[in-house]
Amino acid sequence: MNKSSKLIGFNESMTVEWKQSLSGIDEIIETAVAFANTEGGRIFIGVTPEGKVLGFQIGKGTIEKLVNQIVQNTDPKLHPKVTIKKIDDREVLVIEVKESHDHLVLAFGRPYKRVGRSTIKMSKDEYERLILEKNKDRVRFDNQICKGATLKDINHDLVREFIIKGKSERGLDLSEKLSVQESLMRLKLLKGKKPINAAILLFGAPQDFYPQCELKCIQFKGLDVTEDMLDLKPFTGSVIHQLQDAEKFIFNHIALSAWIESGKLERQEKWEYPPKAIREALANAIAHRDYWSTAKVQVRIFDNRIEFWNPGRLPEGWTAETLTKKHESLPPNPLIAKQFFWIKYVEEVGSGTNKIVKWCREWGLPDPVFEYTGTSIVVTLKKVPETIGKETRKTGEKTREKVR
């Protein structure tokens, strides 16, 4: 490093940029925005790319004009602190930008970020992800007030049934004799007297407000979506009813082994997929989906597998493989996940996907497959290859029966 750059006290870095003059004002504004979207930083005007201090001729109105240009070309408006710093008897202009914690900032309608010493334009996917990350609670679907909904849109019987089941399954400390308003308040499903989206999803008719809140079950003939559909049912109503209805659909379309063991009178039975894994995969698809998306949760039944599709994204830094290992519980809809926990539909410690793997192994099935398409998360339960295509019989081989 040369003598002049040492006097500055900083190298160019994630938070420091050198500019020789204001001639490249667009790049300066883009860098200021990149700092705001990353960790904050300072731009030194009057320093060469090599770190040599040339100084900068600061005329009347220079600072005011610079600030105005930055403000006019950023959204939301960026108001940096601009000061004059004397280095080795030469004046340098310093633009100081703080990190924007609440909003992503655009320059000329485009998002930028800082990577090392470089200012880089963000991709569309990264921009959308960071908007969600920076706004977290404010943009969550489940905790937003459901516009147009009132307590009249809440099914009182569903609330009462939920409380009774929650008390029985997990010791929920709530009386079924409370008013609906009081019950929802204690469950944190009201803002003032207005139901939030989670309340409508759980205890109302969410399709009246959000058509995408639907679950679709399809049985295909064969092994691919290009084959004929043997059955298709869309399920609406509360997400609790959707889960129950989808579960019945699945068990109506998968096989049941039945046999009599020597010396025993009772018939032994075993579904071709573990019921606990089916319940967990369904509950995860409903509780963890992206409800802002117009896509719907889908269950696809093939001759050799069941696929559970839910629109959504994995947390930052996660891959599909993360779901097969120990991991944190980071539900995108924590209020829905919490209520599912009370009625024992999901776990609360990030163990659900690990248990799906465990249950499939105990059932003698191949490990389930977890995939991330970029817009959806897919969980696939697979049959044992040698059982695919076998005829079903009541004598101990496969037979289809309804769940009662």
GROMACS .gro file of C-alpha atoms in nm:
model
  404
    1MET     CA    1   0.000   0.000   0.000
    2ASN     CA    2   0.136   0.348  -0.085
    3LYS     CA    3   0.185   0.631   0.163
    4SER     CA    4  -0.129   0.821   0.064
    5SER     CA    5  -0.360   0.524   0.107
    6LYS     CA    6  -0.215   0.463   0.453
    7LEU     CA    7  -0.308   0.815   0.553
    8ILE     CA    8  -0.668   0.744   0.458
    9GLY     CA    9  -0.671   0.455   0.700
   10PHE     CA   10  -0.884   0.227   0.482
   11ASN     CA   11  -0.841   0.000   0.185
   12GLU     CA   12  -1.120  -0.036  -0.067
   13SER     CA   13  -1.347  -0.301   0.077
   14MET     CA   14  -1.705  -0.408   0.135
   15THR     CA   15  -1.762  -0.074   0.310
   16VAL     CA   16  -1.511   0.160   0.141
   17GLU     CA   17  -1.498   0.293  -0.217
   18TRP     CA   18  -1.255   0.542  -0.373
   19LYS     CA   19  -1.358   0.776  -0.656
   20GLN     CA   20  -1.131   1.027  -0.823
   21SER     CA   21  -1.408   1.276  -0.905
   22LEU     CA   22  -1.783   1.322  -0.941
   23SER     CA   23  -1.770   1.264  -1.316
   24GLY     CA   24  -1.912   0.913  -1.275
   25ILE     CA   25  -2.209   1.027  -1.069
   26ASP     CA   26  -2.430   0.732  -1.176
   27GLU     CA   27  -2.172   0.484  -1.043
   28ILE     CA   28  -2.145   0.682  -0.721
   29ILE     CA   29  -2.522   0.666  -0.669
   30GLU     CA   30  -2.525   0.292  -0.747
   31THR     CA   31  -2.245   0.236  -0.494
   32ALA     CA   32  -2.429   0.440  -0.231
   33VAL     CA   33  -2.736   0.220  -0.285
   34ALA     CA   34  -2.522  -0.096  -0.270
   35PHE     CA   35  -2.388   0.018   0.069
   36ALA     CA   36  -2.742   0.085   0.192
   37ASN     CA   37  -2.850  -0.265   0.086
   38THR     CA   38  -2.550  -0.437   0.245
   39GLU     CA   39  -2.363  -0.314   0.554
   40GLY     CA   40  -2.338   0.059   0.493
   41GLY     CA   41  -2.016   0.228   0.387
   42ARG     CA   42  -1.824   0.539   0.279
   43ILE     CA   43  -1.731   0.675  -0.062
   44PHE     CA   44  -1.419   0.895  -0.073
   45ILE     CA   45  -1.423   1.147  -0.361
   46GLY     CA   46  -1.075   1.271  -0.453
   47VAL     CA   47  -0.888   0.943  -0.421
   48THR     CA   48  -0.758   0.746  -0.720
   49PRO     CA   49  -0.835   0.375  -0.769
   50GLU     CA   50  -0.478   0.311  -0.651
   51GLY     CA   51  -0.542   0.494  -0.324
   52LYS     CA   52  -0.352   0.812  -0.402
   53VAL     CA   53  -0.505   1.124  -0.249
   54LEU     CA   54  -0.548   1.392  -0.516
   55GLY     CA   55  -0.799   1.600  -0.328
   56PHE     CA   56  -1.119   1.745  -0.468
   57GLN     CA   57  -1.210   2.100  -0.561
   58ILE     CA   58  -1.528   2.169  -0.367
   59GLY     CA   59  -1.720   2.459  -0.513
   60LYS     CA   60  -2.020   2.650  -0.389
   61GLY     CA   61  -2.325   2.424  -0.382
   62THR     CA   62  -2.124   2.107  -0.462
   63ILE     CA   63  -2.245   1.915  -0.160
   64GLU     CA   64  -2.607   2.028  -0.197
   65LYS     CA   65  -2.610   1.933  -0.565
   66LEU     CA   66  -2.458   1.591  -0.491
   67VAL     CA   67  -2.710   1.512  -0.217
   68ASN     CA   68  -2.998   1.620  -0.442
   69GLN     CA   69  -2.880   1.392  -0.722
   70ILE     CA   70  -2.864   1.096  -0.485
   71VAL     CA   71  -3.206   1.173  -0.337
   72GLN     CA   72  -3.372   1.221  -0.676
   73ASN     CA   73  -3.241   0.894  -0.821
   74THR     CA   74  -3.304   0.657  -0.532
   75ASP     CA   75  -3.618   0.486  -0.404
   76PRO     CA   76  -3.688   0.502  -0.118
   77LYS     CA   77  -3.505   0.832  -0.097
   78LEU     CA   78  -3.150   0.792   0.030
   79HIS     CA   79  -3.016   1.077   0.243
   80PRO     CA   80  -2.644   1.019   0.295
   81LYS     CA   81  -2.422   1.224   0.522
   82VAL     CA   82  -2.171   1.422   0.312
   83THR     CA   83  -1.869   1.581   0.481
   84ILE     CA   84  -1.530   1.728   0.392
   85LYS     CA   85  -1.225   1.547   0.526
   86LYS     CA   86  -0.872   1.689   0.513
   87ILE     CA   87  -0.604   1.433   0.433
   88ASP     CA   88  -0.243   1.542   0.390
   89ASP     CA   89  -0.359   1.902   0.342
   90ARG     CA   90  -0.595   1.797   0.065
   91GLU     CA   91  -0.972   1.811   0.086
   92VAL     CA   92  -1.164   1.491   0.018
   93LEU     CA   93  -1.541   1.458  -0.002
   94VAL     CA   94  -1.681   1.171   0.206
   95ILE     CA   95  -2.027   1.025   0.138
   96GLU     CA   96  -2.137   0.817   0.435
   97VAL     CA   97  -2.428   0.574   0.389
   98LYS     CA   98  -2.594   0.376   0.666
   99GLU     CA   99  -2.736   0.029   0.615
  100SER     CA  100  -3.107   0.031   0.537
  101HIS     CA  101  -3.257  -0.221   0.778
  102ASP     CA  102  -3.622  -0.183   0.681
  103HIS     CA  103  -3.618  -0.136   0.303
  104LEU     CA  104  -3.422  -0.233  -0.005
  105VAL     CA  105  -3.310   0.080  -0.189
  106LEU     CA  106  -3.309   0.117  -0.569
  107ALA     CA  107  -3.087   0.335  -0.787
  108PHE     CA  108  -3.249   0.440  -1.116
  109GLY     CA  109  -3.513   0.172  -1.046
  110ARG     CA  110  -3.256  -0.107  -1.005
  111PRO     CA  111  -3.130  -0.288  -0.690
  112TYR     CA  112  -2.757  -0.311  -0.613
  113LYS     CA  113  -2.547  -0.485  -0.350
  114ARG     CA  114  -2.187  -0.481  -0.236
  115VAL     CA  115  -1.972  -0.790  -0.288
  116GLY     CA  116  -1.616  -0.740  -0.167
  117ARG     CA  117  -1.486  -0.427  -0.341
  118SER     CA  118  -1.743  -0.440  -0.619
  119THR     CA  119  -2.092  -0.297  -0.670
  120ILE     CA  120  -2.316  -0.553  -0.838
  121LYS     CA  121  -2.672  -0.544  -0.969
  122MET     CA  122  -2.897  -0.791  -0.786
  123SER     CA  123  -3.083  -1.068  -0.966
  124LYS     CA  124  -3.464  -1.065  -0.956
  125ASP     CA  125  -3.474  -1.371  -0.729
  126GLU     CA  126  -3.225  -1.223  -0.485
  127TYR     CA  127  -3.411  -0.893  -0.479
  128GLU     CA  128  -3.740  -1.068  -0.396
  129ARG     CA  129  -3.573  -1.280  -0.128
  130LEU     CA  130  -3.407  -0.980   0.036
  131ILE     CA  131  -3.733  -0.785   0.037
  132LEU     CA  132  -3.886  -1.067   0.240
  133GLU     CA  133  -3.577  -1.090   0.462
  134LYS     CA  134  -3.562  -0.718   0.537
  135ASN     CA  135  -3.933  -0.693   0.603
  136LYS     CA  136  -3.980  -1.025   0.785
  137ASP     CA  137  -4.273  -0.973   1.022
  138ARG     CA  138  -4.428  -0.691   0.818
  139VAL     CA  139  -4.468  -0.901   0.504
  140ARG     CA  140  -4.554  -1.235   0.659
  141PHE     CA  141  -4.888  -1.357   0.529
  142ASP     CA  142  -5.017  -1.521   0.843
  143ASN     CA  143  -5.000  -1.214   1.070
  144GLN     CA  144  -5.160  -0.963   0.832
  145ILE     CA  145  -5.515  -0.841   0.895
  146CYS     CA  146  -5.751  -1.016   0.653
  147LYS     CA  147  -5.904  -0.725   0.466
  148GLY     CA  148  -6.282  -0.733   0.467
  149ALA     CA  149  -6.303  -1.010   0.727
  150THR     CA  150  -6.481  -0.979   1.062
  151LEU     CA  151  -6.548  -1.214   1.352
  152LYS     CA  152  -6.862  -1.320   1.163
  153ASP     CA  153  -6.632  -1.497   0.916
  154ILE     CA  154  -6.502  -1.724   1.193
  155ASN     CA  155  -6.668  -2.063   1.240
  156HIS     CA  156  -6.736  -2.086   1.615
  157ASP     CA  157  -6.764  -2.465   1.609
  158LEU     CA  158  -6.421  -2.499   1.450
  159VAL     CA  159  -6.265  -2.283   1.721
  160ARG     CA  160  -6.429  -2.490   1.994
  161GLU     CA  161  -6.325  -2.821   1.834
  162PHE     CA  162  -5.969  -2.690   1.798
  163ILE     CA  163  -5.947  -2.592   2.166
  164ILE     CA  164  -6.081  -2.929   2.282
  165LYS     CA  165  -5.832  -3.117   2.062
  166GLY     CA  166  -5.546  -2.885   2.162
  167LYS     CA  167  -5.616  -2.947   2.531
  168SER     CA  168  -5.626  -3.322   2.473
  169GLU     CA  169  -5.317  -3.349   2.250
  170ARG     CA  170  -5.076  -3.090   2.393
  171GLY     CA  171  -5.234  -2.947   2.707
  172LEU     CA  172  -5.345  -2.619   2.549
  173ASP     CA  173  -5.437  -2.392   2.841
  174LEU     CA  174  -5.759  -2.251   2.700
  175SER     CA  175  -6.125  -2.308   2.783
  176GLU     CA  176  -6.371  -2.398   2.510
  177LYS     CA  177  -6.625  -2.189   2.701
  178LEU     CA  178  -6.448  -1.863   2.615
  179SER     CA  179  -6.596  -1.636   2.351
  180VAL     CA  180  -6.455  -1.666   2.001
  181GLN     CA  181  -6.305  -1.318   2.030
  182GLU     CA  182  -6.131  -1.401   2.359
  183SER     CA  183  -6.009  -1.736   2.224
  184LEU     CA  184  -5.858  -1.578   1.912
  185MET     CA  185  -5.699  -1.302   2.119
  186ARG     CA  186  -5.526  -1.556   2.341
  187LEU     CA  187  -5.410  -1.750   2.036
  188LYS     CA  188  -5.271  -1.421   1.896
  189LEU     CA  189  -5.498  -1.443   1.592
  190LEU     CA  190  -5.659  -1.099   1.626
  191LYS     CA  191  -5.535  -0.745   1.580
  192GLY     CA  192  -5.777  -0.532   1.774
  193LYS     CA  193  -6.107  -0.694   1.683
  194LYS     CA  194  -5.996  -0.786   1.332
  195PRO     CA  195  -5.904  -1.145   1.241
  196ILE     CA  196  -5.567  -1.192   1.080
  197ASN     CA  197  -5.508  -1.423   0.784
  198ALA     CA  198  -5.406  -1.715   1.008
  199ALA     CA  199  -5.743  -1.698   1.185
  200ILE     CA  200  -5.934  -1.711   0.856
  201LEU     CA  201  -5.716  -1.993   0.725
  202LEU     CA  202  -5.769  -2.202   1.036
  203PHE     CA  203  -6.128  -2.124   1.130
  204GLY     CA  204  -6.295  -1.958   0.832
  205ALA     CA  205  -6.347  -1.992   0.459
  206PRO     CA  206  -6.016  -1.853   0.329
  207GLN     CA  207  -6.116  -1.893  -0.037
  208ASP     CA  208  -6.362  -1.606   0.011
  209PHE     CA  209  -6.060  -1.380   0.046
  210TYR     CA  210  -5.771  -1.570  -0.116
  211PRO     CA  211  -5.861  -1.811  -0.402
  212GLN     CA  212  -5.512  -1.965  -0.388
  213CYS     CA  213  -5.587  -2.116  -0.045
  214GLU     CA  214  -5.683  -2.450  -0.193
  215LEU     CA  215  -5.537  -2.800  -0.189
  216LYS     CA  216  -5.560  -3.021  -0.496
  217CYS     CA  217  -5.525  -3.402  -0.490
  218ILE     CA  218  -5.468  -3.597  -0.811
  219GLN     CA  219  -5.428  -3.967  -0.881
  220PHE     CA  220  -5.244  -4.044  -1.205
  221LYS     CA  221  -5.245  -4.368  -1.399
  222GLY     CA  222  -4.885  -4.480  -1.425
  223LEU     CA  223  -4.567  -4.299  -1.333
  224ASP     CA  224  -4.589  -3.954  -1.492
  225VAL     CA  225  -4.808  -3.643  -1.505
  226THR     CA  226  -4.852  -3.698  -1.879
  227GLU     CA  227  -5.059  -4.010  -1.802
  228ASP     CA  228  -5.438  -4.001  -1.758
  229MET     CA  229  -5.582  -3.864  -1.434
  230LEU     CA  230  -5.788  -4.129  -1.258
  231ASP     CA  231  -5.921  -3.892  -0.993
  232LEU     CA  232  -5.894  -3.523  -0.909
  233LYS     CA  233  -6.038  -3.340  -0.611
  234PRO     CA  234  -5.985  -2.976  -0.509
  235PHE     CA  235  -6.033  -2.920  -0.135
  236THR     CA  236  -6.137  -2.587   0.013
  237GLY     CA  237  -6.255  -2.465   0.351
  238SER     CA  238  -6.032  -2.421   0.654
  239VAL     CA  239  -5.678  -2.555   0.625
  240ILE     CA  240  -5.755  -2.804   0.903
  241HIS     CA  241  -6.041  -2.948   0.696
  242GLN     CA  242  -5.823  -2.941   0.384
  243LEU     CA  243  -5.565  -3.155   0.561
  244GLN     CA  244  -5.827  -3.402   0.684
  245ASP     CA  245  -5.995  -3.426   0.342
  246ALA     CA  246  -5.665  -3.471   0.160
  247GLU     CA  247  -5.564  -3.741   0.405
  248LYS     CA  248  -5.886  -3.933   0.334
  249PHE     CA  249  -5.829  -3.895  -0.041
  250ILE     CA  250  -5.480  -4.042  -0.013
  251PHE     CA  251  -5.590  -4.342   0.193
  252ASN     CA  252  -5.873  -4.405  -0.054
  253HIS     CA  253  -5.614  -4.429  -0.332
  254ILE     CA  254  -5.330  -4.629  -0.179
  255ALA     CA  255  -5.320  -4.998  -0.096
  256LEU     CA  256  -5.355  -5.178   0.234
  257SER     CA  257  -5.187  -5.509   0.313
  258ALA     CA  258  -5.397  -5.745   0.526
  259TRP     CA  259  -5.308  -6.086   0.664
  260ILE     CA  260  -5.392  -6.334   0.938
  261GLU     CA  261  -5.097  -6.449   1.146
  262SER     CA  262  -5.084  -6.810   1.251
  263GLY     CA  263  -5.247  -6.861   1.588
  264LYS     CA  264  -5.413  -6.517   1.591
  265LEU     CA  265  -5.773  -6.429   1.516
  266GLU     CA  266  -5.726  -6.057   1.451
  267ARG     CA  267  -5.640  -5.946   1.101
  268GLN     CA  268  -5.310  -5.755   1.068
  269GLU     CA  269  -5.304  -5.452   0.838
  270LYS     CA  270  -5.039  -5.219   0.698
  271TRP     CA  271  -5.070  -4.928   0.457
  272GLU     CA  272  -4.814  -4.917   0.178
  273TYR     CA  273  -4.694  -4.577   0.307
  274PRO     CA  274  -4.655  -4.482   0.676
  275PRO     CA  275  -4.961  -4.279   0.785
  276LYS     CA  276  -4.749  -4.060   1.013
  277ALA     CA  277  -4.526  -3.961   0.721
  278ILE     CA  278  -4.831  -3.878   0.508
  279ARG     CA  279  -4.977  -3.661   0.786
  280GLU     CA  280  -4.647  -3.478   0.845
  281ALA     CA  281  -4.584  -3.414   0.474
  282LEU     CA  282  -4.939  -3.283   0.430
  283ALA     CA  283  -4.923  -3.061   0.738
  284ASN     CA  284  -4.586  -2.918   0.634
  285ALA     CA  285  -4.712  -2.844   0.284
  286ILE     CA  286  -5.008  -2.649   0.425
  287ALA     CA  287  -4.841  -2.477   0.719
  288HIS     CA  288  -4.518  -2.382   0.542
  289ARG     CA  289  -4.645  -2.281   0.198
  290ASP     CA  290  -4.609  -1.930   0.056
  291TYR     CA  291  -4.963  -1.793   0.075
  292TRP     CA  292  -4.868  -1.485  -0.126
  293SER     CA  293  -4.815  -1.717  -0.424
  294THR     CA  294  -5.109  -1.786  -0.656
  295ALA     CA  295  -5.000  -2.151  -0.682
  296LYS     CA  296  -5.180  -2.421  -0.484
  297VAL     CA  297  -5.064  -2.708  -0.267
  298GLN     CA  298  -5.080  -3.032  -0.465
  299VAL     CA  299  -5.072  -3.400  -0.376
  300ARG     CA  300  -4.987  -3.623  -0.673
  301ILE     CA  301  -5.035  -3.999  -0.641
  302PHE     CA  302  -4.855  -4.224  -0.891
  303ASP     CA  303  -4.818  -4.601  -0.910
  304ASN     CA  304  -4.474  -4.583  -0.748
  305ARG     CA  305  -4.481  -4.272  -0.527
  306ILE     CA  306  -4.670  -3.982  -0.368
  307GLU     CA  307  -4.552  -3.625  -0.423
  308PHE     CA  308  -4.641  -3.334  -0.194
  309TRP     CA  309  -4.591  -2.996  -0.365
  310ASN     CA  310  -4.606  -2.670  -0.174
  311PRO     CA  311  -4.527  -2.329  -0.322
  312GLY     CA  312  -4.256  -2.163  -0.118
  313ARG     CA  313  -3.887  -2.097  -0.068
  314LEU     CA  314  -3.628  -2.244   0.162
  315PRO     CA  315  -3.465  -2.018   0.423
  316GLU     CA  316  -3.146  -1.840   0.317
  317GLY     CA  317  -2.854  -2.080   0.299
  318TRP     CA  318  -3.069  -2.394   0.307
  319THR     CA  319  -3.079  -2.664   0.041
  320ALA     CA  320  -3.308  -2.964   0.003
  321GLU     CA  321  -3.039  -3.169   0.179
  322THR     CA  322  -3.075  -2.947   0.488
  323LEU     CA  323  -3.422  -3.094   0.541
  324THR     CA  324  -3.275  -3.442   0.587
  325LYS     CA  325  -3.037  -3.330   0.865
  326LYS     CA  326  -3.077  -3.161   1.202
  327HIS     CA  327  -3.198  -2.807   1.140
  328GLU     CA  328  -3.370  -2.514   1.303
  329SER     CA  329  -3.744  -2.462   1.295
  330LEU     CA  330  -3.796  -2.155   1.074
  331PRO     CA  331  -4.162  -2.168   0.966
  332PRO     CA  332  -4.268  -1.895   0.720
  333ASN     CA  333  -4.613  -1.895   0.884
  334PRO     CA  334  -4.534  -1.941   1.254
  335LEU     CA  335  -4.889  -1.866   1.369
  336ILE     CA  336  -5.031  -2.144   1.152
  337ALA     CA  337  -4.751  -2.382   1.250
  338LYS     CA  338  -4.814  -2.305   1.618
  339GLN     CA  339  -5.183  -2.397   1.596
  340PHE     CA  340  -5.097  -2.715   1.402
  341PHE     CA  341  -4.856  -2.798   1.683
  342TRP     CA  342  -5.131  -2.771   1.945
  343ILE     CA  343  -5.344  -3.030   1.764
  344LYS     CA  344  -5.040  -3.250   1.700
  345TYR     CA  345  -5.031  -3.203   1.324
  346VAL     CA  346  -4.667  -3.086   1.322
  347GLU     CA  347  -4.367  -3.074   1.553
  348GLU     CA  348  -4.226  -2.742   1.672
  349VAL     CA  349  -3.857  -2.821   1.685
  350GLY     CA  350  -3.762  -2.863   1.319
  351SER     CA  351  -3.781  -3.244   1.342
  352GLY     CA  352  -4.074  -3.309   1.107
  353THR     CA  353  -3.875  -3.387   0.793
  354ASN     CA  354  -3.627  -3.596   0.992
  355LYS     CA  355  -3.917  -3.800   1.126
  356ILE     CA  356  -4.052  -3.853   0.773
  357VAL     CA  357  -3.716  -4.013   0.688
  358LYS     CA  358  -3.727  -4.222   1.008
  359TRP     CA  359  -4.083  -4.343   0.951
  360CYS     CA  360  -4.014  -4.444   0.590
  361ARG     CA  361  -3.709  -4.644   0.697
  362GLU     CA  362  -3.904  -4.816   0.973
  363TRP     CA  363  -4.172  -4.901   0.713
  364GLY     CA  364  -3.912  -5.068   0.494
  365LEU     CA  365  -3.941  -4.800   0.223
  366PRO     CA  366  -3.667  -4.612   0.037
  367ASP     CA  367  -3.567  -4.279   0.190
  368PRO     CA  368  -3.805  -3.998   0.094
  369VAL     CA  369  -3.675  -3.743  -0.155
  370PHE     CA  370  -3.672  -3.370  -0.079
  371GLU     CA  371  -3.642  -3.133  -0.374
  372TYR     CA  372  -3.636  -2.755  -0.412
  373THR     CA  373  -3.735  -2.619  -0.753
  374GLY     CA  374  -3.672  -2.253  -0.666
  375THR     CA  375  -4.044  -2.182  -0.633
  376SER     CA  376  -4.172  -2.501  -0.468
  377ILE     CA  377  -4.064  -2.761  -0.215
  378VAL     CA  378  -4.143  -3.121  -0.310
  379VAL     CA  379  -4.148  -3.419  -0.074
  380THR     CA  380  -4.171  -3.763  -0.239
  381LEU     CA  381  -4.257  -4.087  -0.060
  382LYS     CA  382  -4.151  -4.391  -0.263
  383LYS     CA  383  -4.274  -4.749  -0.279
  384VAL     CA  384  -4.047  -5.048  -0.253
  385PRO     CA  385  -3.968  -5.115  -0.624
  386GLU     CA  386  -4.071  -5.484  -0.620
  387THR     CA  387  -4.425  -5.401  -0.499
  388ILE     CA  388  -4.507  -5.166  -0.787
  389GLY     CA  389  -4.779  -5.293  -1.017
  390LYS     CA  390  -4.881  -5.595  -0.807
  391GLU     CA  391  -5.249  -5.690  -0.800
  392THR     CA  392  -5.439  -5.627  -0.479
  393ARG     CA  393  -5.615  -5.906  -0.294
  394LYS     CA  394  -5.782  -5.940   0.044
  395THR     CA  395  -5.592  -6.260   0.119
  396GLY     CA  396  -5.290  -6.081   0.253
  397GLU     CA  397  -5.162  -5.905  -0.052
  398LYS     CA  398  -5.264  -5.548  -0.139
  399THR     CA  399  -5.623  -5.433  -0.107
  400ARG     CA  400  -5.779  -5.088  -0.129
  401GLU     CA  401  -5.995  -4.984   0.162
  402LYS     CA  402  -6.141  -4.659   0.283
  403VAL     CA  403  -6.030  -4.504   0.608
  404ARG     CA  404  -6.307  -4.522   0.860
   0.00000   0.00000   0.00000
